[in-house]
CSV table of C-alpha atoms (C1' of nucleotides) in Angstrom, one decimal:
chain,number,residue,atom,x,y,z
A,1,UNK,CA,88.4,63.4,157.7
A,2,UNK,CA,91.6,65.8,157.5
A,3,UNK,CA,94.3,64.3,158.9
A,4,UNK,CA,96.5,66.7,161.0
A,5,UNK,CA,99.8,67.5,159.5
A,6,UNK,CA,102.5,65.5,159.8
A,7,UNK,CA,105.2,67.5,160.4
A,8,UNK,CA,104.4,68.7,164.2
A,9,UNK,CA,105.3,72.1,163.0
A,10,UNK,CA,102.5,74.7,162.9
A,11,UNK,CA,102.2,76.4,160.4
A,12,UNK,CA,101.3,80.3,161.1
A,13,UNK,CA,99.2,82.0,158.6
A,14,UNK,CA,97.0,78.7,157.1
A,15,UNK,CA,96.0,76.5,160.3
A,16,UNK,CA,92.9,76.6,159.2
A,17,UNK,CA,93.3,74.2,156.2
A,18,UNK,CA,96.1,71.5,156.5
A,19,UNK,CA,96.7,71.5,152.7
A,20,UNK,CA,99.0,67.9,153.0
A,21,UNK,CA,99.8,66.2,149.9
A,22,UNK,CA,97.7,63.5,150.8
A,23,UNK,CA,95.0,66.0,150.7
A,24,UNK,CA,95.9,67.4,147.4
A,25,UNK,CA,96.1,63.9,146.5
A,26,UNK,CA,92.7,62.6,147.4
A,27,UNK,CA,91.6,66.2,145.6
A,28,UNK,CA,93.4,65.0,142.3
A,29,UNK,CA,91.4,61.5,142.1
A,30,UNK,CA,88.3,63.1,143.3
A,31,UNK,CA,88.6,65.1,139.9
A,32,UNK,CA,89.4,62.1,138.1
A,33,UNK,CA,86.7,59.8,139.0
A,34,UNK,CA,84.1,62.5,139.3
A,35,UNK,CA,84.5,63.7,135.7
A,36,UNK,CA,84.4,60.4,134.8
A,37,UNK,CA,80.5,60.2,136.4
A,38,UNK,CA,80.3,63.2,134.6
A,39,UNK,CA,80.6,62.2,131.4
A,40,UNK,CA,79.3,58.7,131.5
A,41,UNK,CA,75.5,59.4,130.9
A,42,UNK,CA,75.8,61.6,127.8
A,43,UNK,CA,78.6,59.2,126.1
A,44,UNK,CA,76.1,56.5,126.4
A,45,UNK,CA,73.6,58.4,124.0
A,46,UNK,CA,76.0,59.9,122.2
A,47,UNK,CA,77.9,56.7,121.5
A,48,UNK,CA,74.4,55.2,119.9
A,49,UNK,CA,74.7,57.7,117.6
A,50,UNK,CA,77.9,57.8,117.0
A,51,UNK,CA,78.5,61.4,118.3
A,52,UNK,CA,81.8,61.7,120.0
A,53,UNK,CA,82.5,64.4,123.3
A,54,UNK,CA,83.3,66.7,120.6
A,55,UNK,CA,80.2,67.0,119.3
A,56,UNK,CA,78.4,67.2,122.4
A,57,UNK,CA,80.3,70.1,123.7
A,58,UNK,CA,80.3,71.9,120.5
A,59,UNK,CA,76.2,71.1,120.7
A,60,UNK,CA,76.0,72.4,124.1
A,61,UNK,CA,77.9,75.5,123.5
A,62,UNK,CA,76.1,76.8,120.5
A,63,UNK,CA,72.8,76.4,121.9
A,64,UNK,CA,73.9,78.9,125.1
A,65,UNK,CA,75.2,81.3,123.0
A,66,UNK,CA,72.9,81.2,120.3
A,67,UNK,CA,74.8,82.8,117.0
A,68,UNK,CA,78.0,82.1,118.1
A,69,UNK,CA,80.3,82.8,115.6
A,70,UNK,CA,83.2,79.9,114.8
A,71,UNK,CA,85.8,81.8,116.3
A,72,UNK,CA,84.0,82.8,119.3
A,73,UNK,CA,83.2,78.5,120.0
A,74,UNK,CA,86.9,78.2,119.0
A,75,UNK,CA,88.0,80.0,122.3
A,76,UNK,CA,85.3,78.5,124.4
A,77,UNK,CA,86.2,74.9,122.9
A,78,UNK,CA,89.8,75.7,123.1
A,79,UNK,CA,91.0,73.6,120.3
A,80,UNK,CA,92.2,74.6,116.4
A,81,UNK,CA,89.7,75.1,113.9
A,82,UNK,CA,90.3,71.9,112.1
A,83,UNK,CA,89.1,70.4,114.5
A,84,UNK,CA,85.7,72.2,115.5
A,85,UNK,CA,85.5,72.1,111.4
A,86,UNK,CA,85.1,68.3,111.4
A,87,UNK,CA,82.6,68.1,114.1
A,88,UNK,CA,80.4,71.5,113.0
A,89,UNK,CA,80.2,69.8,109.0
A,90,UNK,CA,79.2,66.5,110.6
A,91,UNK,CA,76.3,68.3,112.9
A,92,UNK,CA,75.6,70.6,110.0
A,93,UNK,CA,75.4,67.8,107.4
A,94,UNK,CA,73.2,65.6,109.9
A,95,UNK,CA,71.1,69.0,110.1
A,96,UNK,CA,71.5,69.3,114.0
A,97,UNK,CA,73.3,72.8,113.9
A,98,UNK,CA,72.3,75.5,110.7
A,99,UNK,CA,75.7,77.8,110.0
A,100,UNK,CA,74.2,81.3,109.1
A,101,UNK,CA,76.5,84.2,107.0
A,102,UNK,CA,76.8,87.0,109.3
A,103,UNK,CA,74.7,90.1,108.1
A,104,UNK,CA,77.1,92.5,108.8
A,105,UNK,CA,80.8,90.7,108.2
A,106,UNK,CA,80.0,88.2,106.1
A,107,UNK,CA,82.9,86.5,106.5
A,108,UNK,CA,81.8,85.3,109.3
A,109,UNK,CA,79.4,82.2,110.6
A,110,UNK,CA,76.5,82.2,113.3
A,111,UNK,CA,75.7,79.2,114.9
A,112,UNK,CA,72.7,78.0,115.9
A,113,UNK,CA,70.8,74.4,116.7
A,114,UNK,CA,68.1,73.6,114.1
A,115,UNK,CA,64.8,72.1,116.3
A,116,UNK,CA,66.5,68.8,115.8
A,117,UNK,CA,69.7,70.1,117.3
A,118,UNK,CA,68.0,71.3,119.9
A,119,UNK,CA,66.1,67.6,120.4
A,120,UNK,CA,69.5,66.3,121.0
A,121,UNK,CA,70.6,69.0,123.3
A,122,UNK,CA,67.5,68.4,125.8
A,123,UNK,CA,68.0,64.4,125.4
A,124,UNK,CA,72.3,65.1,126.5
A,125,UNK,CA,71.9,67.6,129.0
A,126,UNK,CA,68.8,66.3,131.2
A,127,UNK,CA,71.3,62.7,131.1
A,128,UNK,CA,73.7,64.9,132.7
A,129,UNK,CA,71.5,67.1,134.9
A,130,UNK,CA,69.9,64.1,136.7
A,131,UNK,CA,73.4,62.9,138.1
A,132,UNK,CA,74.1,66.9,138.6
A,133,UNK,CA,71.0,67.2,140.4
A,134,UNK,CA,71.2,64.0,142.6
A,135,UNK,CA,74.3,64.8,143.9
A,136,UNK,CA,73.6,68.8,144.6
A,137,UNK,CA,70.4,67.4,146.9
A,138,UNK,CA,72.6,64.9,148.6
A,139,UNK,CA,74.8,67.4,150.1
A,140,UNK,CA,72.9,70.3,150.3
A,141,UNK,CA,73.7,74.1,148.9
A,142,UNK,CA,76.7,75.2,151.0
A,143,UNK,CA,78.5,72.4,149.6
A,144,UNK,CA,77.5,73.0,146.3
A,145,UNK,CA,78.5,76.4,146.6
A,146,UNK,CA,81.6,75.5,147.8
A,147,UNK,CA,82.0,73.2,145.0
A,148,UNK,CA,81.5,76.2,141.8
A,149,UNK,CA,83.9,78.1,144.1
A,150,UNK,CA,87.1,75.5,143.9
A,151,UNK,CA,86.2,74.8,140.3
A,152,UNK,CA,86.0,78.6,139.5
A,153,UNK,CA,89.4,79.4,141.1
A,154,UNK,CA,91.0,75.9,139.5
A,155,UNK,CA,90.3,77.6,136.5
A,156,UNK,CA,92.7,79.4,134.1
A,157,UNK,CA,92.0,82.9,134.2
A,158,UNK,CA,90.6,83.8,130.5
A,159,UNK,CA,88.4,80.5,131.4
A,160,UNK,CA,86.7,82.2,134.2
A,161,UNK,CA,86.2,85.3,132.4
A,162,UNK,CA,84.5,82.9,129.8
A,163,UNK,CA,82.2,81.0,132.4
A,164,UNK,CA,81.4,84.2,133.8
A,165,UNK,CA,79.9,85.9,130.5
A,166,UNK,CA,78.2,82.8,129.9
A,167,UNK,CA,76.9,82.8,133.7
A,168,UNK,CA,74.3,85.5,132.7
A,169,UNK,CA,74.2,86.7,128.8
A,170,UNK,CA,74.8,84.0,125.8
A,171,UNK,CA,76.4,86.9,124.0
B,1,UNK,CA,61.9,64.6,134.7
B,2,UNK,CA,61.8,66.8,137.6
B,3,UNK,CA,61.1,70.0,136.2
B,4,UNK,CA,62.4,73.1,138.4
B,5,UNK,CA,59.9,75.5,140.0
B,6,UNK,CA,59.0,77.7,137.3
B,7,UNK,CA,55.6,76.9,139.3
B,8,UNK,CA,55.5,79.6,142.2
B,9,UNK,CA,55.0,76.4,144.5
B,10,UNK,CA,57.1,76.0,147.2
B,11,UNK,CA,58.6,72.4,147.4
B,12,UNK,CA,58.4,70.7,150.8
B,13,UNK,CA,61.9,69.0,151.7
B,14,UNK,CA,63.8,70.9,149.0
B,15,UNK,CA,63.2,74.5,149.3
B,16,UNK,CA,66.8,75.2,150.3
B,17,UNK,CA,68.1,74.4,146.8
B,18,UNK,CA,66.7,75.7,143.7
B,19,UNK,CA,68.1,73.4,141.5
B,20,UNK,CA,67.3,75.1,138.0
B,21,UNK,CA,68.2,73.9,134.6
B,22,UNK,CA,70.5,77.4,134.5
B,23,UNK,CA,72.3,76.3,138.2
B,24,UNK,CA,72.7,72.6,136.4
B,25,UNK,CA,74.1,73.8,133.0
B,26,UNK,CA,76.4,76.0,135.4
B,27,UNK,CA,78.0,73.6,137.1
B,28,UNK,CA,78.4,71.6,133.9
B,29,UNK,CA,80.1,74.2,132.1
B,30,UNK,CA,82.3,74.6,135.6
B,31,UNK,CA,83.0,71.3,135.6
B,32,UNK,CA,84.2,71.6,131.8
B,33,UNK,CA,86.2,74.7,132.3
B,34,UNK,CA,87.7,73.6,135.6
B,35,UNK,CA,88.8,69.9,134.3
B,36,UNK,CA,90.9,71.9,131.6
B,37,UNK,CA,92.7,73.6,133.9
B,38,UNK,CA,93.2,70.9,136.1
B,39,UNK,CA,95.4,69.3,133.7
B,40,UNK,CA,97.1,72.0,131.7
B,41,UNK,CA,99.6,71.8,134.3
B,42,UNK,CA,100.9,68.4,133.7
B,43,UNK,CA,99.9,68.4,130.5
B,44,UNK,CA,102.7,71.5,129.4
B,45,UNK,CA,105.7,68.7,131.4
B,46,UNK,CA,104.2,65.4,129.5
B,47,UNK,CA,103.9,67.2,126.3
B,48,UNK,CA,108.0,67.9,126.1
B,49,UNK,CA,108.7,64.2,127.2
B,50,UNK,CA,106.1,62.9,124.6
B,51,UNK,CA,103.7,60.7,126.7
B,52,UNK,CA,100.3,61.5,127.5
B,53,UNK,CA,97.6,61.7,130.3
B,54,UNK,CA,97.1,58.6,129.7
B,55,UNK,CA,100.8,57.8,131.0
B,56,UNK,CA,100.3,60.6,134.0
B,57,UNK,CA,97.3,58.4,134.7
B,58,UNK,CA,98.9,54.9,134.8
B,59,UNK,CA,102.2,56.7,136.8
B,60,UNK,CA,99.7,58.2,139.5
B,61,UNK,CA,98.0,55.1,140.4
B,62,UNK,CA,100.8,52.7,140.5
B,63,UNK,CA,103.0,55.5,142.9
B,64,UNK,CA,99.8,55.5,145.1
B,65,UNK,CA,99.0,51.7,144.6
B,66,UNK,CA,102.4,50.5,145.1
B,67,UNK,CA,102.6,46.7,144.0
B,68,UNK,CA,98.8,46.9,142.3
B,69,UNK,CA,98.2,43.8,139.4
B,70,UNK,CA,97.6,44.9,135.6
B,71,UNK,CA,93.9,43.8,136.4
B,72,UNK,CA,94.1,46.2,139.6
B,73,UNK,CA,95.0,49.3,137.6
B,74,UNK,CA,92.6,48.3,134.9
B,75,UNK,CA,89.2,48.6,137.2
B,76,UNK,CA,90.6,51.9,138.6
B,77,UNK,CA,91.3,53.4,134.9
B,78,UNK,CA,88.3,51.6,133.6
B,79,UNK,CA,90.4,50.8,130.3
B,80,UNK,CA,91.2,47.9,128.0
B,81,UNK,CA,93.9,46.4,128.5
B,82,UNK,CA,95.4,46.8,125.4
B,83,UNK,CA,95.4,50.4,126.0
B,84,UNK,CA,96.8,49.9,129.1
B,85,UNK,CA,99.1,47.5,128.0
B,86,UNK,CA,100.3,50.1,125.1
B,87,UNK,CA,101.5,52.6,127.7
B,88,UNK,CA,103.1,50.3,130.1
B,89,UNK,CA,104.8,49.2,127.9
B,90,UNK,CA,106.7,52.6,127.2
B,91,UNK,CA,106.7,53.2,130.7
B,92,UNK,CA,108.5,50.2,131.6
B,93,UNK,CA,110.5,50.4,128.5
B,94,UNK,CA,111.7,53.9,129.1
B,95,UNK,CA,112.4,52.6,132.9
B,96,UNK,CA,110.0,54.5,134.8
B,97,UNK,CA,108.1,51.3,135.8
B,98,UNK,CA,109.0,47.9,137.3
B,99,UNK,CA,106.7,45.0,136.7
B,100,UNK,CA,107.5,42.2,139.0
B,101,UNK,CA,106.1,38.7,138.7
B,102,UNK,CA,103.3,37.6,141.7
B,103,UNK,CA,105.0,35.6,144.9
B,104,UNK,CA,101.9,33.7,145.2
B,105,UNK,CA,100.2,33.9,141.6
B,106,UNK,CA,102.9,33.9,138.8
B,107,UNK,CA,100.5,35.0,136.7
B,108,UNK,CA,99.8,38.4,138.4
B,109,UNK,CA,102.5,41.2,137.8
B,110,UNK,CA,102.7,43.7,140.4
B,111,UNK,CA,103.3,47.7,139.2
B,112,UNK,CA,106.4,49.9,140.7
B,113,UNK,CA,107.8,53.0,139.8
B,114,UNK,CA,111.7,53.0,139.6
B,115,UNK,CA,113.1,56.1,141.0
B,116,UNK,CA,112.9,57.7,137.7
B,117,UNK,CA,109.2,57.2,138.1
B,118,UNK,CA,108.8,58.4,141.1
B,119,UNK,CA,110.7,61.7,140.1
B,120,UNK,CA,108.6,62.1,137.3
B,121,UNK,CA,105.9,61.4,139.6
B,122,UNK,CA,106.8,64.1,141.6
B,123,UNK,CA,107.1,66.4,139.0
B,124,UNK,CA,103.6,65.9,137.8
B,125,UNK,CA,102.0,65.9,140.6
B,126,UNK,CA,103.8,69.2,142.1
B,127,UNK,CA,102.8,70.9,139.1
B,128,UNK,CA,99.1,69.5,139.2
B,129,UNK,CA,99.0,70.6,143.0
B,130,UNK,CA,100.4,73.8,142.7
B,131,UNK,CA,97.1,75.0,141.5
B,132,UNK,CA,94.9,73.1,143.6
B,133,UNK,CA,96.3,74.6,146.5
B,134,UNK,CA,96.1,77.9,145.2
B,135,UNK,CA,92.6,77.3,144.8
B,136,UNK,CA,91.9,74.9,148.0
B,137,UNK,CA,93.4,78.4,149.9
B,138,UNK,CA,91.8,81.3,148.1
B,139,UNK,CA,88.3,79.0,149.0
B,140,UNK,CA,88.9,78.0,152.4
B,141,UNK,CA,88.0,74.7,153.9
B,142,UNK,CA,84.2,74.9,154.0
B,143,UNK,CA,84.1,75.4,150.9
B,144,UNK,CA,86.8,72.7,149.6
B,145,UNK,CA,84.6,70.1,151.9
B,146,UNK,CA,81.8,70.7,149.6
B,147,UNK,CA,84.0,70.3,146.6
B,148,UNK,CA,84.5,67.3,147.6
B,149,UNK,CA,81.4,65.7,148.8
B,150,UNK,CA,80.0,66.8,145.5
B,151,UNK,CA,82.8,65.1,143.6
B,152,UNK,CA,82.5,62.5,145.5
B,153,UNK,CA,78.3,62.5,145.2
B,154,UNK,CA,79.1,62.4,141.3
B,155,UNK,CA,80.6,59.5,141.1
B,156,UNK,CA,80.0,55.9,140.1
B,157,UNK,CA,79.2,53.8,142.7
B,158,UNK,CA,82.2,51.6,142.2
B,159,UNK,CA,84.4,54.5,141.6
B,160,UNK,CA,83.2,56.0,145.2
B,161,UNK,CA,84.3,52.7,146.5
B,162,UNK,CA,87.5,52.8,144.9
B,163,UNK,CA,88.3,56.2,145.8
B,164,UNK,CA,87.7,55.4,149.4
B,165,UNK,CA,89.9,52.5,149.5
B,166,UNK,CA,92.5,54.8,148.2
B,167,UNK,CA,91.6,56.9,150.6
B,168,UNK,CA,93.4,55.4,153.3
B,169,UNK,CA,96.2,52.8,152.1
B,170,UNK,CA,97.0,51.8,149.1
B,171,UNK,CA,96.3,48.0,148.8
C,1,DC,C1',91.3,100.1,92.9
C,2,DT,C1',94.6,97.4,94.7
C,3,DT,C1',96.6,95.2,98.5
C,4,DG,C1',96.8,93.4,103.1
C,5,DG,C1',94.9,91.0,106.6
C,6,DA,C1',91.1,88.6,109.0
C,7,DA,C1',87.6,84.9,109.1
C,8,DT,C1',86.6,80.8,107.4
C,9,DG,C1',86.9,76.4,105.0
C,10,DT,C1',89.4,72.4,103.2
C,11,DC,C1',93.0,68.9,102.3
C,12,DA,C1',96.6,65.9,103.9
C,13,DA,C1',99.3,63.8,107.3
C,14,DC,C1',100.0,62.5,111.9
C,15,DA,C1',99.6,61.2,117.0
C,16,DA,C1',97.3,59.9,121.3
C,17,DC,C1',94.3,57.1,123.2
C,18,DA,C1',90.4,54.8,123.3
C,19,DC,C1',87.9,50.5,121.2
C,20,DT,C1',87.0,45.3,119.3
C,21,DG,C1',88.4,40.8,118.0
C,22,DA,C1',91.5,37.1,117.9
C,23,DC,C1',95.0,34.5,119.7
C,24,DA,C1',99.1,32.9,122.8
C,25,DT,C1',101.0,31.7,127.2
C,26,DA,C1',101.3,30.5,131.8
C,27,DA,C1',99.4,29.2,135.9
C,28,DA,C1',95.9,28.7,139.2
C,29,DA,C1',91.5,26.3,140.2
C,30,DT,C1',88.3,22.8,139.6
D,1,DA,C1',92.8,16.8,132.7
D,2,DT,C1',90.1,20.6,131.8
D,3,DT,C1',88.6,25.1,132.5
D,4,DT,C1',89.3,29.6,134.0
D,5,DT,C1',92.0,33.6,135.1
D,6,DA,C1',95.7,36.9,134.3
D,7,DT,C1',98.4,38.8,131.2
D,8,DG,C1',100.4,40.1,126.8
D,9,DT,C1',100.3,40.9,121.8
D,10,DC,C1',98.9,41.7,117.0
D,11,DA,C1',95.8,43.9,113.8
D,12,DG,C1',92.4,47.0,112.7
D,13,DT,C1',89.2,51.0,113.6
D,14,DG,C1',87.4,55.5,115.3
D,15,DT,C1',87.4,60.0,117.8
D,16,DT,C1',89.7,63.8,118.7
D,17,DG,C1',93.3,66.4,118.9
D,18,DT,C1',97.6,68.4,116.3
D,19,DT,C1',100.6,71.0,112.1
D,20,DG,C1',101.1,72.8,107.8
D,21,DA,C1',99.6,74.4,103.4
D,22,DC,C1',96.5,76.7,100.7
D,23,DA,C1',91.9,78.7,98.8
D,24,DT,C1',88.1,81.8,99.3
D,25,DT,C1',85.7,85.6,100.8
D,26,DC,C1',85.4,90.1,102.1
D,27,DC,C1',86.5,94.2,105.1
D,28,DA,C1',89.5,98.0,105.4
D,29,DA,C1',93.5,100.8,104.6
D,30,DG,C1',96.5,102.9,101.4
DNA sequence: CTTGGAATGTCAACAACACTGACATAAAAT
DNA sequence: ATTTTATGTCAGTGTTGTTGACATTCCAAG
């Protein structure tokens, strides 16, 4: 499994994980074709209806926090606001996600999934959960553990404060 | 549609992993967050030298490949091949790839990087492992075992195959 | 009350990267 | 000789991201 390293110098503080570039390596593609697996089930419904990624993460996102405001999506989503715009007046126009004027700044937009929003949302993310789920029950809950822990700390930092406040609240 | 045990039964086989829709929609939105910052890295070099993942991508797998066909590279990106065509094209144009006409089959053209490939190679791929192995330390190796079997688990069947090939050599 | 700034929306242009379809060429396979 | 395979190329399209510019709404500070 991890091949010893290949310099026959040993290294003092970190023998405990041989962190070779071949290693890093076989990390790298892991990512690669694992968020490709990740993604394939969703895009398959969402291409039928001619929904793009965007619109499924913006879906997904407003339905966790429930009354999200535009700008609070816009850091989750981290992309400009021309872009959220296009997908949110597609999903609103389509009726999937109701835009509501805040009540106490009114500049401001809540978010939330109308019932057929959330028809979509159930349809996108049990595609997703059942490969999720398969794989966690293949190789059991340490490894899955270990799994949220190198994808937590391969995060940036004001990501993981992000997944973390989304971990128990959807404030 | 295996709902999880908001029934206070206790599951046979399965009782060491509660797999709830909140654990699933977790590791999704890990997945999510930790993909972003998995590339931010290379992304900030390709970005001033004007190519894209999509050129990280093809530069990867013909370094690791070393002599791969077009059709080779194509099953591993799982792209047309006029969109891999478009950004060989620069590549090989710009002179960071060599494609060399087939010894035995003319037809085939095998992929190389010059050494201007390679050092961009190297660039990208320091930068891109700089973070994993922050992580793959700050975990430990249980726990980067598990990231990997449930990459891995997540995967295509054809891309677990590939990624094992890879694994090893790089025919 | 006026002005400044924040939140949002919209328009236009553009780029990267994926797609399909059609067609050309060369060479291997039958 | 014909078909199939491997590759390349041209043209068109769509999604998703980007900038830049500008309008609207409205809170808040002067």
């Amino acid at each position: 499994m991890s091949s010893p390293p290949s310099s026959p110098l040993a290294r003092p503080a970190d023998n405990l994980l041989y962190l070779t570039d071949e290693q890093l390596r076989q990390g790298t593609e892991a990512m690669f074709f694992a968020y490709r697996g990740f993604t394939a089930d969703p895009d398959r419904i969402l291409n039928k209806i001619s929904y793009g990624r965007a619109h499924h993460r913006a879906i997904h996102f407003i339905n966790v926090t429930r009354g999200a405001t535009v700008n609070n999506l816009l850091s989750i989503l981290g992309i400009t606001k021309q872009s959220l715009n296009r997908v949110l007046r597609k999903l609103i126009e389509d009726g999937l996600v109701e835009s509501v004027v805040g009540k106490e700044d009114r500049r401001e937009r809540h978010l939330f999934l109308t019932d057929q929003g959330r028809d979509l949302e159930k349809q996108l993310s049990t595609a997703q959960h059942e490969r999720m789920r398969k794989a966690f029950r293949q190789v059991g809950p340490e490894a899955v553990a270990g799994f949220r822990a190198v994808l937590e700390a391969m995060m940036d930092q004001d990501m993981r404060f992000l997944y973390n406040d989304l971990r128990n609240d959807g404030s």
